[in-house]
Amino acid sequence: MGSPGLINRNNGHHQQQRLGITEPISLGGPTDYDVTKTRELEKFLQDAGLYESQEEAVSREEVLGRLDQIVKNWVKVISRAKGLNEQLVQEANAKIFTFGSYRLGVHGPGADIDTLCVGPRHATREEDFFGELYRMLSEMPEVTELRPVPDAHVPVMNFKFKGVSIDLLYAKLSLWVIPEDLDVSQDSILQNTDEQTVRSLNGCRVTDQILRLVPNIQNFRTTLRCMRFWAKRRGVYSNVSGFLGGINWALLVARICQLFPNALPNMLVSRFFRVYTQWRWPNPVMLSTIEEGSLGLPVWDPRRNPKDRYHLMPIITPAYPSMNSSYNVSSSTLHIMTEEFQRGNEICEAMEASKAEWDTLFEPFSFFEAYKNYLQIDISADNEDDLRQWKGWVESRLRQLTLKIERHTYNMLQCHPHPGDFSDKSRPLHCSYFMGLQRKQGVPVNEGEQFDIRITVEEFKNSVNLYTLWKPGMEIRVTHVKKRNIPIFVFPSGVRPCRPLKATWDSKRNSEAKVANNSSADKLSEGKGVPDGSDEGKKRKQIDDDTENNLRNPKCFAAMPPSGGDVHEGSPPAGNVSSCSTQSDLVITNSLGELKGEKADNNETESVNDSQNLAGTYAQNGKLDGILRCNLPGKGLLSNNDTSGSKEAEKLAIDKIMSGPYVAHQALPQELDELEDDFVYTNQGKGSEWAEKGSPVESSLSNTAAEQTNDIAAVACGNGPGPSAYLYPNGGLEELEPAELMAPLFGFSSSPPVAQPKPLIRLNFTSLGKAAGKST
């Protein structure tokens, strides 16, 4: 266990050292309770199998050492082939760096190693790295599953070396000789390099900066292991699905370590949930000030980059060029994560009162019990290679389905994407994805308003079928499935679970919520609001019950595309939308109030309610003067001698942290449309957990995908964020029987109609079950 003292890395002496853009919230040291609970946490993580064995650790080190020897030999071979004299050949050097979870020291058994090969200016990427080095590796018996992705957004070679998975990037520097003591954290190494090299270097640079900016590395590692495990158990560890990935969780944990520099992991976990439950997104989380730099690379700057103004949950990378690592987060996924932070905070408070233990915090989220209505997206192909490529492309588009549904229903229908795919062993070359659907809490229910996302789904399918490498056999189906009809292959051992015998924290909260909501049901149905405060995280099931019980409206209404845009070819004509379908219809009846087609719901998230125009705030400061600084107060936080850690004092301190110039700006739907349309969607190659491996649609994809791909490298050189593609493991699917498509989905119960214009959106699954071919 690391010492709680702060170490100044410049001189090695123990002294108080401020890390971060603000003063710490508390400098209080650990109590006996913290020491005990931290030991319990470490044992829990150990028993959960999160630490690799000593034998596996030694094997990884041997593989990295062997790989370093290989690239050193490779650079000498190509130097000699290029006609360099023998002295230059002997001086030629290449070096292997690691980054991501392995470099941070939080990797688990069987995890891949993110590696970077840094080579001299005469060692080219196309001819030498993907040519000669690929040939050398392919001839080695210890290398298996070698797959190059040269045209990826961040070019990568994936392979296994003696059974250890390796993701190898390449950075070509402007140096003739690569020194053994090269420091990739220096901005000067980015000079005269191409964009692919900057992206490849960014993973290493971000990882190293994080380790420099936390006060106690061991405490940071234990806390990050805990939060990664928690996020995976609760289903919010997935950048591709719009949640957070490895880099995002590392940055969030690092900020907590800065705010509580002397705390042990027990307190850090508790404060993680307390701080981010109170955090008013989209105020950005930053570990350091944003340096503009002298190389002219774009950084996260809402004054200059319009796209930066619309991020819902900005988590900024500390290495130049600083960018938002979490631009995939949507309104729905932010709402889900906010609920999970609230749940974690409640459990940590219960632990302090001896009413819960660590295993309560890590109870898995029962995704297929949480909702009564789901979208099932099934894809298939004729062979493994086609399916791998098709999966990579479809996964890159799933986030767009969530965004479109949110936008076209004026943010009143919440989508919860499951982070991953499922396969049916009895049906090869298929896989399935699922999204939970529910009416957003607090949305009033009124008769006559219907939300139809059929055209939205058709637009999604059309965009998917625009895949350049589409081949016959690549098909996609989108269907509605109720909870009771969820295919059994999604459950462990293929057995549908019975009602759990042991009460979980969530089930207890749901029972309490039902009792509490009985008294407020009238207010909810009348649209007068929802219970606030501590009941925030207890509403998911209740709202889903309301959706199920109240969504049986016998009336049919004409609907037009809410976005006002043209219907893609293949979308149902407007005349078909107005007819009553006998097949499964997703009809959501809600009050739209005064919303118009060209305006967004200004309550996407509770954190956005008090937001102001970020660009306007920045405009007052004029141009950047070298550093984008957060003018936060240095006083008012808990004093150095204050170890009380009272909730009220911490709440005030957190408020002060968010009182700087980073104020929110909210996007309108059409603005988001334009921003998304400006982005050229690219396919993804498999890569590291800390660097996006996007590839043009002409590229092939690896079938050995990382559990999570993050966007550090991708945003390093971009002019702003954009949707991107990712890869998950292969899988299969289960097709729904035609009878299942005949059942109506739901309809709201009647409420007094509101005398005002009511834009209508309505989902009809008549054509969604058809397997789609290539769109023209």
PDB file of C-alpha atoms in Angstrom, residues 168-271:
ATOM      1  CA  LEU A 168       1.841  -2.331 -31.876  1.00  0.00           C
ATOM      2  CA  LEU A 169       1.764   1.253 -33.140  1.00  0.00           C
ATOM      3  CA  TYR A 170       4.532   3.079 -34.974  1.00  0.00           C
ATOM      4  CA  ALA A 171       5.839   6.640 -34.615  1.00  0.00           C
ATOM      5  CA  LYS A 172       8.417   7.978 -37.073  1.00  0.00           C
ATOM      6  CA  LEU A 173      10.341  10.845 -35.524  1.00  0.00           C
ATOM      7  CA  SER A 174      12.401  13.455 -37.345  1.00  0.00           C
ATOM      8  CA  LEU A 175      15.570  12.166 -35.627  1.00  0.00           C
ATOM      9  CA  TRP A 176      18.238  10.190 -37.458  1.00  0.00           C
ATOM     10  CA  VAL A 177      19.083   8.253 -34.285  1.00  0.00           C
ATOM     11  CA  ILE A 178      16.640   7.304 -31.537  1.00  0.00           C
ATOM     12  CA  PRO A 179      18.382   7.613 -28.137  1.00  0.00           C
ATOM     13  CA  GLU A 180      17.786   4.927 -25.544  1.00  0.00           C
ATOM     14  CA  ASP A 181      16.794   7.565 -22.990  1.00  0.00           C
ATOM     15  CA  LEU A 182      14.220   9.201 -25.266  1.00  0.00           C
ATOM     16  CA  ASP A 183      11.487  11.023 -23.334  1.00  0.00           C
ATOM     17  CA  VAL A 184       8.295  10.940 -25.400  1.00  0.00           C
ATOM     18  CA  SER A 185       6.595  13.363 -23.002  1.00  0.00           C
ATOM     19  CA  GLN A 186       8.613  16.269 -24.428  1.00  0.00           C
ATOM     20  CA  ASP A 187       6.562  18.318 -26.880  1.00  0.00           C
ATOM     21  CA  SER A 188       9.619  18.748 -29.095  1.00  0.00           C
ATOM     22  CA  ILE A 189       9.376  15.178 -30.366  1.00  0.00           C
ATOM     23  CA  LEU A 190       6.168  16.173 -32.186  1.00  0.00           C
ATOM     24  CA  GLN A 191       8.055  18.587 -34.437  1.00  0.00           C
ATOM     25  CA  ASN A 192       8.028  17.703 -38.143  1.00  0.00           C
ATOM     26  CA  THR A 193       5.958  14.572 -37.601  1.00  0.00           C
ATOM     27  CA  ASP A 194       2.856  13.479 -39.498  1.00  0.00           C
ATOM     28  CA  GLU A 195      -0.608  13.257 -37.978  1.00  0.00           C
ATOM     29  CA  GLN A 196      -0.451   9.479 -37.688  1.00  0.00           C
ATOM     30  CA  THR A 197       2.714   9.769 -35.593  1.00  0.00           C
ATOM     31  CA  VAL A 198       1.156  12.402 -33.324  1.00  0.00           C
ATOM     32  CA  ARG A 199      -1.865  10.155 -32.787  1.00  0.00           C
ATOM     33  CA  SER A 200       0.346   7.161 -32.101  1.00  0.00           C
ATOM     34  CA  LEU A 201       2.452   9.084 -29.587  1.00  0.00           C
ATOM     35  CA  ASN A 202      -0.528  10.524 -27.774  1.00  0.00           C
ATOM     36  CA  GLY A 203      -1.394   7.347 -25.843  1.00  0.00           C
ATOM     37  CA  CYS A 204       2.077   7.204 -24.287  1.00  0.00           C
ATOM     38  CA  ARG A 205       2.153  10.925 -23.596  1.00  0.00           C
ATOM     39  CA  VAL A 206      -1.237  10.921 -21.857  1.00  0.00           C
ATOM     40  CA  THR A 207      -0.366   7.881 -19.752  1.00  0.00           C
ATOM     41  CA  ASP A 208       2.928   9.384 -18.599  1.00  0.00           C
ATOM     42  CA  GLN A 209       1.288  12.700 -17.760  1.00  0.00           C
ATOM     43  CA  ILE A 210      -1.350  11.005 -15.617  1.00  0.00           C
ATOM     44  CA  LEU A 211       1.340   9.248 -13.591  1.00  0.00           C
ATOM     45  CA  ARG A 212       3.122  12.572 -13.107  1.00  0.00           C
ATOM     46  CA  LEU A 213      -0.021  14.378 -11.997  1.00  0.00           C
ATOM     47  CA  VAL A 214      -1.235  12.036  -9.245  1.00  0.00           C
ATOM     48  CA  PRO A 215       0.160  12.469  -5.708  1.00  0.00           C
ATOM     49  CA  ASN A 216       0.434   8.764  -4.871  1.00  0.00           C
ATOM     50  CA  ILE A 217       0.697   6.261  -7.699  1.00  0.00           C
ATOM     51  CA  GLN A 218      -0.074   3.158  -5.655  1.00  0.00           C
ATOM     52  CA  ASN A 219      -3.252   4.626  -4.211  1.00  0.00           C
ATOM     53  CA  PHE A 220      -4.221   5.799  -7.684  1.00  0.00           C
ATOM     54  CA  ARG A 221      -3.713   2.318  -9.126  1.00  0.00           C
ATOM     55  CA  THR A 222      -5.790   0.561  -6.485  1.00  0.00           C
ATOM     56  CA  THR A 223      -8.591   3.100  -6.846  1.00  0.00           C
ATOM     57  CA  LEU A 224      -8.529   2.881 -10.635  1.00  0.00           C
ATOM     58  CA  ARG A 225      -8.652  -0.923 -10.530  1.00  0.00           C
ATOM     59  CA  CYS A 226     -11.680  -0.602  -8.305  1.00  0.00           C
ATOM     60  CA  MET A 227     -13.457   1.900 -10.554  1.00  0.00           C
ATOM     61  CA  ARG A 228     -12.711  -0.037 -13.746  1.00  0.00           C
ATOM     62  CA  PHE A 229     -14.111  -3.197 -12.193  1.00  0.00           C
ATOM     63  CA  TRP A 230     -17.144  -1.314 -10.874  1.00  0.00           C
ATOM     64  CA  ALA A 231     -17.824   0.267 -14.268  1.00  0.00           C
ATOM     65  CA  LYS A 232     -17.680  -3.082 -16.032  1.00  0.00           C
ATOM     66  CA  ARG A 233     -19.980  -4.698 -13.475  1.00  0.00           C
ATOM     67  CA  ARG A 234     -22.473  -1.853 -13.791  1.00  0.00           C
ATOM     68  CA  GLY A 235     -22.349  -1.824 -17.599  1.00  0.00           C
ATOM     69  CA  VAL A 236     -20.896   1.669 -18.057  1.00  0.00           C
ATOM     70  CA  TYR A 237     -17.421   0.717 -19.289  1.00  0.00           C
ATOM     71  CA  SER A 238     -17.637   1.182 -23.039  1.00  0.00           C
ATOM     72  CA  ASN A 239     -16.530   4.184 -25.043  1.00  0.00           C
ATOM     73  CA  VAL A 240     -18.091   2.822 -28.221  1.00  0.00           C
ATOM     74  CA  SER A 241     -21.519   2.623 -26.571  1.00  0.00           C
ATOM     75  CA  GLY A 242     -21.373   6.208 -25.352  1.00  0.00           C
ATOM     76  CA  PHE A 243     -20.152   5.467 -21.842  1.00  0.00           C
ATOM     77  CA  LEU A 244     -16.556   5.805 -20.615  1.00  0.00           C
ATOM     78  CA  GLY A 245     -13.478   3.747 -21.432  1.00  0.00           C
ATOM     79  CA  GLY A 246     -10.109   3.163 -19.814  1.00  0.00           C
ATOM     80  CA  ILE A 247      -8.644   6.611 -20.429  1.00  0.00           C
ATOM     81  CA  ASN A 248     -11.795   8.351 -19.184  1.00  0.00           C
ATOM     82  CA  TRP A 249     -11.948   6.422 -15.916  1.00  0.00           C
ATOM     83  CA  ALA A 250      -8.230   6.981 -15.351  1.00  0.00           C
ATOM     84  CA  LEU A 251      -8.612  10.740 -15.750  1.00  0.00           C
ATOM     85  CA  LEU A 252     -11.645  10.881 -13.440  1.00  0.00           C
ATOM     86  CA  VAL A 253      -9.841   8.889 -10.743  1.00  0.00           C
ATOM     87  CA  ALA A 254      -6.675  10.966 -11.120  1.00  0.00           C
ATOM     88  CA  ARG A 255      -8.647  14.161 -10.497  1.00  0.00           C
ATOM     89  CA  ILE A 256     -10.058  12.723  -7.269  1.00  0.00           C
ATOM     90  CA  CYS A 257      -6.529  11.796  -6.202  1.00  0.00           C
ATOM     91  CA  GLN A 258      -5.507  15.423  -6.754  1.00  0.00           C
ATOM     92  CA  LEU A 259      -8.430  16.735  -4.694  1.00  0.00           C
ATOM     93  CA  PHE A 260      -7.762  14.319  -1.799  1.00  0.00           C
ATOM     94  CA  PRO A 261      -3.973  13.793  -2.040  1.00  0.00           C
ATOM     95  CA  ASN A 262      -3.486  12.076   1.311  1.00  0.00           C
ATOM     96  CA  ALA A 263      -6.478   9.748   1.130  1.00  0.00           C
ATOM     97  CA  LEU A 264      -6.325   5.963   0.888  1.00  0.00           C
ATOM     98  CA  PRO A 265      -8.352   4.064  -1.756  1.00  0.00           C
ATOM     99  CA  ASN A 266     -11.325   3.593   0.571  1.00  0.00           C
ATOM    100  CA  MET A 267     -11.804   7.332   0.897  1.00  0.00           C
ATOM    101  CA  LEU A 268     -10.896   7.962  -2.742  1.00  0.00           C
ATOM    102  CA  VAL A 269     -13.640   5.612  -3.932  1.00  0.00           C
ATOM    103  CA  SER A 270     -16.152   7.257  -1.611  1.00  0.00           C
ATOM    104  CA  ARG A 271     -15.130  10.744  -2.722  1.00  0.00           C
TER     105      ARG A 271
END
